[in-house]
Amino acid sequence: MMNNTSIAICLNSTWENQFTLYAVIYGIITLPGIFGNMVAFVILFKNIKREKKAVIFMLNLVVADLAHALSLPLRIFYYLSHNWPFGHFMCLFCFYLKYLNMYASIYFLVCISIQRCVFLLYPFKYRSWKRRYDVALSAVGWMTVMLICLTFPIMRNISPFNSSQCFADLPTRKIKFETSIAMLIISELMGFILPLIIILTCTWKTVQSLKSKQNVPHDQIGKKALKMVLMCATVFLICFAPYHLFFGLNLLKSNITDCSLRKTIIIMHSVTLCLASMNCCLDPIIYYFVTAEFREQLSRTGSYLSRSRHLSSESTTSHRLDY
């Protein structure tokens, strides 16, 4: 039998390498995440009028990823210094951005998958679809996700603020067990199970459509649509599925008194949270592999930079020879 002291130690136990893991993973993905999404935003924005197949949704996905990627340097600072000198509001705001990015990304991956699948199966929908419909769906999505994700900082908004406690270290409001279960069911259903079913259904429908060759005007169009929905499914399964599989256990770990199980849950939650953050690096890969305009523009940009360096080198050499 565990005495009260042992139970208290168990409940307050943490994983000693948690901060190190966060600092290393965020350090690896920060620059690719910021650079990749900034390039993606410029290229997609330039082609917004040329292509209406999910470009609006991809642009919103870029914004969600870029907002999170820009907050990562502050997170890294905290995990290395164990100190947060930027105030209570900024701590909660960066904490909020993490979950806003996650669920906004899930929403727009679902939108992209549905749109590509529907346009493939019903080509006439593509001709009659208006870009303003995508804008309206994006606005509704942002408002819904922003309101729902406010739950996360509200649950951690406890005074007084301690500058040595931010993000994972923020204290959590005590709520009834029944309320925890209700929140768990709603978040898992709306944020994971339903999107998973939709994305997998779109993938299956697209594959079946290509096999049957029905309602597919061009094989190349079908292959592009399949690449898009497969990439969306891959990002979802790699980044978001593991996190949500352990989300319930992490939410309810305060009711678990087995120390080894609690530590395993903390470790898996940390690892899956890092995987969720990697979507800001993986999403630009979607744009590159499935959007011809993106590849062409990126290729032209690379050629321009290469020529500029070459001309600069020749100019420097010529200057030296003249001298």
GROMACS .gro file of C-alpha atoms in nm:
model
  323
    1MET     CA    1   0.000   0.000   0.000
    2MET     CA    2   0.122   0.347  -0.087
    3ASN     CA    3   0.115   0.605   0.188
    4ASN     CA    4   0.001   0.963   0.132
    5THR     CA    5   0.356   1.089   0.081
    6SER     CA    6   0.430   0.828  -0.188
    7ILE     CA    7   0.105   0.909  -0.366
    8ALA     CA    8   0.183   1.283  -0.361
    9ILE     CA    9   0.531   1.219  -0.506
   10CYS     CA   10   0.379   0.997  -0.775
   11LEU     CA   11   0.115   1.252  -0.872
   12ASN     CA   12   0.376   1.528  -0.901
   13SER     CA   13   0.628   1.316  -1.093
   14THR     CA   14   0.749   1.433  -1.434
   15TRP     CA   15   0.976   1.308  -1.711
   16GLU     CA   16   1.321   1.462  -1.668
   17ASN     CA   17   1.397   1.465  -2.042
   18GLN     CA   18   1.072   1.633  -2.144
   19PHE     CA   19   1.216   1.982  -2.189
   20THR     CA   20   1.519   1.848  -2.375
   21LEU     CA   21   1.296   1.663  -2.621
   22TYR     CA   22   1.085   1.973  -2.686
   23ALA     CA   23   1.389   2.199  -2.732
   24VAL     CA   24   1.559   1.959  -2.976
   25ILE     CA   25   1.252   1.881  -3.189
   26TYR     CA   26   1.133   2.242  -3.202
   27GLY     CA   27   1.487   2.353  -3.284
   28ILE     CA   28   1.491   2.114  -3.580
   29ILE     CA   29   1.154   2.217  -3.725
   30THR     CA   30   1.156   2.594  -3.660
   31LEU     CA   31   1.358   2.716  -3.960
   32PRO     CA   32   1.211   2.469  -4.214
   33GLY     CA   33   0.865   2.546  -4.080
   34ILE     CA   34   0.903   2.924  -4.108
   35PHE     CA   35   1.089   2.927  -4.441
   36GLY     CA   36   0.879   2.655  -4.604
   37ASN     CA   37   0.549   2.818  -4.515
   38MET     CA   38   0.661   3.170  -4.607
   39VAL     CA   39   0.765   3.045  -4.953
   40ALA     CA   40   0.441   2.847  -4.980
   41PHE     CA   41   0.231   3.151  -4.889
   42VAL     CA   42   0.393   3.371  -5.155
   43ILE     CA   43   0.364   3.110  -5.429
   44LEU     CA   44   0.008   3.001  -5.347
   45PHE     CA   45  -0.108   3.363  -5.313
   46LYS     CA   46   0.029   3.441  -5.659
   47ASN     CA   47  -0.169   3.152  -5.804
   48ILE     CA   48  -0.491   3.212  -5.614
   49LYS     CA   49  -0.674   3.334  -5.925
   50ARG     CA   50  -0.537   3.068  -6.159
   51GLU     CA   51  -0.646   2.761  -5.965
   52LYS     CA   52  -0.951   2.702  -5.746
   53LYS     CA   53  -0.882   2.345  -5.638
   54ALA     CA   54  -0.821   2.388  -5.265
   55VAL     CA   55  -0.579   2.684  -5.298
   56ILE     CA   56  -0.783   2.888  -5.048
   57PHE     CA   57  -0.775   2.600  -4.801
   58MET     CA   58  -0.401   2.551  -4.853
   59LEU     CA   59  -0.340   2.920  -4.790
   60ASN     CA   60  -0.528   2.896  -4.461
   61LEU     CA   61  -0.327   2.588  -4.373
   62VAL     CA   62  -0.009   2.790  -4.437
   63VAL     CA   63  -0.130   3.069  -4.206
   64ALA     CA   64  -0.204   2.821  -3.926
   65ASP     CA   65   0.138   2.655  -3.965
   66LEU     CA   66   0.327   2.983  -3.989
   67ALA     CA   67   0.165   3.124  -3.673
   68HIS     CA   68   0.272   2.817  -3.479
   69ALA     CA   69   0.622   2.804  -3.632
   70LEU     CA   70   0.685   3.170  -3.542
   71SER     CA   71   0.603   3.094  -3.177
   72LEU     CA   72   0.851   2.805  -3.154
   73PRO     CA   73   1.162   3.019  -3.079
   74LEU     CA   74   0.991   3.147  -2.764
   75ARG     CA   75   0.910   2.790  -2.665
   76ILE     CA   76   1.269   2.684  -2.722
   77PHE     CA   77   1.391   2.971  -2.504
   78TYR     CA   78   1.168   2.853  -2.220
   79TYR     CA   79   1.267   2.488  -2.249
   80LEU     CA   80   1.637   2.579  -2.244
   81SER     CA   81   1.625   2.845  -1.972
   82HIS     CA   82   1.333   2.711  -1.763
   83ASN     CA   83   1.216   3.071  -1.743
   84TRP     CA   84   0.941   3.272  -1.918
   85PRO     CA   85   1.005   3.648  -1.893
   86PHE     CA   86   0.740   3.742  -2.152
   87GLY     CA   87   0.441   3.757  -1.919
   88HIS     CA   88   0.130   3.555  -1.846
   89PHE     CA   89  -0.064   3.660  -2.156
   90MET     CA   90   0.212   3.561  -2.400
   91CYS     CA   91   0.251   3.225  -2.226
   92LEU     CA   92  -0.119   3.149  -2.267
   93PHE     CA   93  -0.122   3.291  -2.621
   94CYS     CA   94   0.165   3.068  -2.740
   95PHE     CA   95   0.001   2.777  -2.560
   96TYR     CA   96  -0.323   2.861  -2.746
   97LEU     CA   97  -0.145   2.883  -3.084
   98LYS     CA   98  -0.028   2.524  -3.050
   99TYR     CA   99  -0.381   2.386  -3.031
  100LEU     CA  100  -0.518   2.641  -3.276
  101ASN     CA  101  -0.264   2.519  -3.531
  102MET     CA  102  -0.349   2.156  -3.462
  103TYR     CA  103  -0.724   2.180  -3.503
  104ALA     CA  104  -0.718   2.441  -3.780
  105SER     CA  105  -0.480   2.211  -3.970
  106ILE     CA  106  -0.713   1.915  -3.917
  107TYR     CA  107  -1.009   2.121  -4.040
  108PHE     CA  108  -0.836   2.238  -4.358
  109LEU     CA  109  -0.691   1.892  -4.433
  110VAL     CA  110  -1.049   1.764  -4.417
  111CYS     CA  111  -1.169   2.046  -4.645
  112ILE     CA  112  -0.892   1.977  -4.899
  113SER     CA  113  -0.967   1.603  -4.900
  114ILE     CA  114  -1.341   1.653  -4.946
  115GLN     CA  115  -1.302   1.909  -5.221
  116ARG     CA  116  -1.054   1.710  -5.429
  117CYS     CA  117  -1.262   1.394  -5.392
  118VAL     CA  118  -1.590   1.566  -5.485
  119PHE     CA  119  -1.437   1.750  -5.783
  120LEU     CA  120  -1.298   1.420  -5.909
  121LEU     CA  121  -1.623   1.224  -5.871
  122TYR     CA  122  -1.847   1.508  -5.988
  123PRO     CA  123  -1.657   1.727  -6.240
  124PHE     CA  124  -1.958   1.955  -6.297
  125LYS     CA  125  -1.926   2.065  -5.932
  126TYR     CA  126  -1.584   2.209  -6.016
  127ARG     CA  127  -1.723   2.422  -6.298
  128SER     CA  128  -2.005   2.562  -6.084
  129TRP     CA  129  -1.804   2.607  -5.764
  130LYS     CA  130  -1.727   2.965  -5.662
  131ARG     CA  131  -1.413   3.075  -5.483
  132ARG     CA  132  -1.621   3.268  -5.232
  133TYR     CA  133  -1.759   2.935  -5.106
  134ASP     CA  134  -1.407   2.837  -4.998
  135VAL     CA  135  -1.362   3.176  -4.832
  136ALA     CA  136  -1.688   3.133  -4.640
  137LEU     CA  137  -1.598   2.779  -4.530
  138SER     CA  138  -1.257   2.902  -4.418
  139ALA     CA  139  -1.406   3.188  -4.214
  140VAL     CA  140  -1.656   2.956  -4.044
  141GLY     CA  141  -1.379   2.707  -3.975
  142TRP     CA  142  -1.149   2.966  -3.817
  143MET     CA  143  -1.424   3.107  -3.594
  144THR     CA  144  -1.530   2.761  -3.477
  145VAL     CA  145  -1.175   2.638  -3.411
  146MET     CA  146  -1.073   2.962  -3.236
  147LEU     CA  147  -1.369   2.943  -2.999
  148ILE     CA  148  -1.325   2.573  -2.922
  149CYS     CA  149  -0.949   2.605  -2.866
  150LEU     CA  150  -1.005   2.880  -2.607
  151THR     CA  151  -1.085   2.591  -2.373
  152PHE     CA  152  -0.715   2.505  -2.349
  153PRO     CA  153  -0.582   2.840  -2.217
  154ILE     CA  154  -0.894   2.888  -2.002
  155MET     CA  155  -0.823   2.557  -1.830
  156ARG     CA  156  -0.467   2.679  -1.757
  157ASN     CA  157  -0.543   3.043  -1.672
  158ILE     CA  158  -0.476   3.029  -1.298
  159SER     CA  159  -0.332   3.316  -1.096
  160PRO     CA  160  -0.080   3.405  -0.973
  161PHE     CA  161   0.153   3.348  -1.267
  162ASN     CA  162   0.493   3.190  -1.201
  163SER     CA  163   0.760   3.274  -1.462
  164SER     CA  164   0.916   2.931  -1.412
  165GLN     CA  165   0.594   2.761  -1.520
  166CYS     CA  166   0.465   2.781  -1.876
  167PHE     CA  167   0.314   2.549  -2.137
  168ALA     CA  168   0.318   2.190  -2.003
  169ASP     CA  169   0.404   2.321  -1.655
  170LEU     CA  170   0.099   2.545  -1.630
  171PRO     CA  171  -0.132   2.434  -1.348
  172THR     CA  172  -0.467   2.291  -1.455
  173ARG     CA  173  -0.805   2.387  -1.315
  174LYS     CA  174  -0.964   2.112  -1.114
  175ILE     CA  175  -1.283   1.988  -1.275
  176LYS     CA  176  -1.523   1.706  -1.202
  177PHE     CA  177  -1.443   1.363  -1.340
  178GLU     CA  178  -1.774   1.359  -1.531
  179THR     CA  179  -1.684   1.691  -1.695
  180SER     CA  180  -1.343   1.552  -1.796
  181ILE     CA  181  -1.509   1.253  -1.960
  182ALA     CA  182  -1.756   1.475  -2.147
  183MET     CA  183  -1.473   1.702  -2.273
  184LEU     CA  184  -1.272   1.398  -2.375
  185ILE     CA  185  -1.558   1.244  -2.575
  186ILE     CA  186  -1.641   1.570  -2.754
  187SER     CA  187  -1.279   1.656  -2.839
  188GLU     CA  188  -1.196   1.303  -2.957
  189LEU     CA  189  -1.516   1.275  -3.160
  190MET     CA  190  -1.502   1.616  -3.328
  191GLY     CA  191  -1.124   1.664  -3.342
  192PHE     CA  192  -1.011   1.315  -3.434
  193ILE     CA  193  -1.263   1.038  -3.505
  194LEU     CA  194  -1.490   1.235  -3.742
  195PRO     CA  195  -1.199   1.393  -3.939
  196LEU     CA  196  -1.029   1.051  -3.957
  197ILE     CA  197  -1.344   0.889  -4.099
  198ILE     CA  198  -1.388   1.169  -4.355
  199ILE     CA  199  -1.024   1.167  -4.474
  200LEU     CA  200  -1.009   0.786  -4.499
  201THR     CA  201  -1.346   0.782  -4.681
  202CYS     CA  202  -1.224   1.043  -4.931
  203THR     CA  203  -0.907   0.843  -4.988
  204TRP     CA  204  -1.102   0.520  -5.040
  205LYS     CA  205  -1.354   0.689  -5.273
  206THR     CA  206  -1.074   0.840  -5.481
  207VAL     CA  207  -0.894   0.506  -5.514
  208GLN     CA  208  -1.217   0.329  -5.608
  209SER     CA  209  -1.298   0.597  -5.864
  210LEU     CA  210  -0.961   0.553  -6.034
  211LYS     CA  211  -1.003   0.176  -6.038
  212SER     CA  212  -1.350   0.190  -6.189
  213LYS     CA  213  -1.259   0.471  -6.431
  214GLN     CA  214  -1.608   0.613  -6.381
  215ASN     CA  215  -1.673   0.988  -6.368
  216VAL     CA  216  -1.302   1.055  -6.420
  217PRO     CA  217  -1.253   1.275  -6.727
  218HIS     CA  218  -0.873   1.244  -6.731
  219ASP     CA  219  -0.650   0.986  -6.568
  220GLN     CA  220  -0.393   1.255  -6.485
  221ILE     CA  221  -0.652   1.458  -6.295
  222GLY     CA  222  -0.744   1.149  -6.096
  223LYS     CA  223  -0.382   1.079  -6.008
  224LYS     CA  224  -0.333   1.437  -5.886
  225ALA     CA  225  -0.647   1.414  -5.673
  226LEU     CA  226  -0.526   1.083  -5.529
  227LYS     CA  227  -0.186   1.234  -5.444
  228MET     CA  228  -0.357   1.520  -5.264
  229VAL     CA  229  -0.588   1.309  -5.049
  230LEU     CA  230  -0.310   1.057  -4.978
  231MET     CA  231  -0.079   1.336  -4.860
  232CYS     CA  232  -0.357   1.477  -4.639
  233ALA     CA  233  -0.418   1.132  -4.492
  234THR     CA  234  -0.044   1.078  -4.437
  235VAL     CA  235   0.003   1.408  -4.253
  236PHE     CA  236  -0.306   1.342  -4.043
  237LEU     CA  237  -0.199   0.989  -3.948
  238ILE     CA  238   0.163   1.084  -3.872
  239CYS     CA  239   0.106   1.411  -3.689
  240PHE     CA  240  -0.237   1.404  -3.530
  241ALA     CA  241  -0.349   1.042  -3.485
  242PRO     CA  242  -0.079   0.948  -3.228
  243TYR     CA  243  -0.151   1.258  -3.018
  244HIS     CA  244  -0.523   1.188  -3.000
  245LEU     CA  245  -0.470   0.820  -2.920
  246PHE     CA  246  -0.293   0.927  -2.600
  247PHE     CA  247  -0.492   1.246  -2.540
  248GLY     CA  248  -0.754   1.072  -2.326
  249LEU     CA  249  -0.500   0.906  -2.100
  250ASN     CA  250  -0.313   1.234  -2.055
  251LEU     CA  251  -0.633   1.419  -1.967
  252LEU     CA  252  -0.725   1.159  -1.707
  253LYS     CA  253  -0.377   1.088  -1.569
  254SER     CA  254  -0.453   1.285  -1.251
  255ASN     CA  255  -0.681   0.993  -1.157
  256ILE     CA  256  -0.404   0.735  -1.212
  257THR     CA  257  -0.189   0.648  -0.910
  258ASP     CA  258   0.040   0.394  -1.079
  259CYS     CA  259   0.370   0.584  -1.109
  260SER     CA  260   0.515   0.380  -1.397
  261LEU     CA  261   0.193   0.414  -1.598
  262ARG     CA  262   0.179   0.789  -1.529
  263LYS     CA  263   0.537   0.832  -1.648
  264THR     CA  264   0.468   0.630  -1.964
  265ILE     CA  265   0.167   0.851  -2.037
  266ILE     CA  266   0.375   1.168  -1.985
  267ILE     CA  267   0.650   1.038  -2.217
  268MET     CA  268   0.407   0.935  -2.491
  269HIS     CA  269   0.219   1.264  -2.462
  270SER     CA  270   0.547   1.456  -2.505
  271VAL     CA  271   0.651   1.248  -2.807
  272THR     CA  272   0.311   1.274  -2.976
  273LEU     CA  273   0.296   1.648  -2.908
  274CYS     CA  274   0.625   1.683  -3.096
  275LEU     CA  275   0.482   1.479  -3.383
  276ALA     CA  276   0.182   1.712  -3.394
  277SER     CA  277   0.415   2.011  -3.428
  278MET     CA  278   0.592   1.851  -3.725
  279ASN     CA  279   0.290   1.919  -3.944
  280CYS     CA  280   0.420   2.273  -4.003
  281CYS     CA  281   0.712   2.113  -4.191
  282LEU     CA  282   0.515   1.836  -4.362
  283ASP     CA  283   0.232   2.052  -4.498
  284PRO     CA  284   0.459   2.238  -4.748
  285ILE     CA  285   0.543   1.897  -4.894
  286ILE     CA  286   0.175   1.863  -4.987
  287TYR     CA  287   0.191   2.187  -5.186
  288TYR     CA  288   0.513   2.083  -5.361
  289PHE     CA  289   0.407   1.736  -5.470
  290VAL     CA  290   0.049   1.804  -5.569
  291THR     CA  291   0.050   2.162  -5.702
  292ALA     CA  292   0.217   2.207  -6.040
  293GLU     CA  293   0.223   2.586  -6.006
  294PHE     CA  294   0.407   2.554  -5.675
  295ARG     CA  295   0.681   2.338  -5.828
  296GLU     CA  296   0.715   2.563  -6.132
  297GLN     CA  297   0.737   2.882  -5.924
  298LEU     CA  298   0.982   2.723  -5.682
  299SER     CA  299   1.193   2.603  -5.973
  300ARG     CA  300   1.194   2.951  -6.128
  301THR     CA  301   1.287   3.105  -5.792
  302GLY     CA  302   1.573   2.857  -5.752
  303SER     CA  303   1.698   2.927  -6.106
  304TYR     CA  304   1.681   3.302  -6.044
  305LEU     CA  305   1.882   3.274  -5.722
  306SER     CA  306   2.134   3.048  -5.892
  307ARG     CA  307   2.181   3.294  -6.179
  308SER     CA  308   2.211   3.583  -5.935
  309ARG     CA  309   2.488   3.406  -5.742
  310HIS     CA  310   2.661   3.313  -6.069
  311LEU     CA  311   2.650   3.672  -6.199
  312SER     CA  312   2.768   3.803  -5.863
  313SER     CA  313   3.060   3.558  -5.869
  314GLU     CA  314   3.152   3.659  -6.225
  315SER     CA  315   3.135   4.027  -6.131
  316THR     CA  316   3.365   3.973  -5.832
  317THR     CA  317   3.612   3.775  -6.044
  318SER     CA  318   3.609   4.040  -6.315
  319HIS     CA  319   3.668   4.312  -6.060
  320ARG     CA  320   3.967   4.127  -5.921
  321LEU     CA  321   4.113   4.075  -6.268
  322ASP     CA  322   4.069   4.444  -6.354
  323TYR     CA  323   4.236   4.537  -6.034
   0.00000   0.00000   0.00000
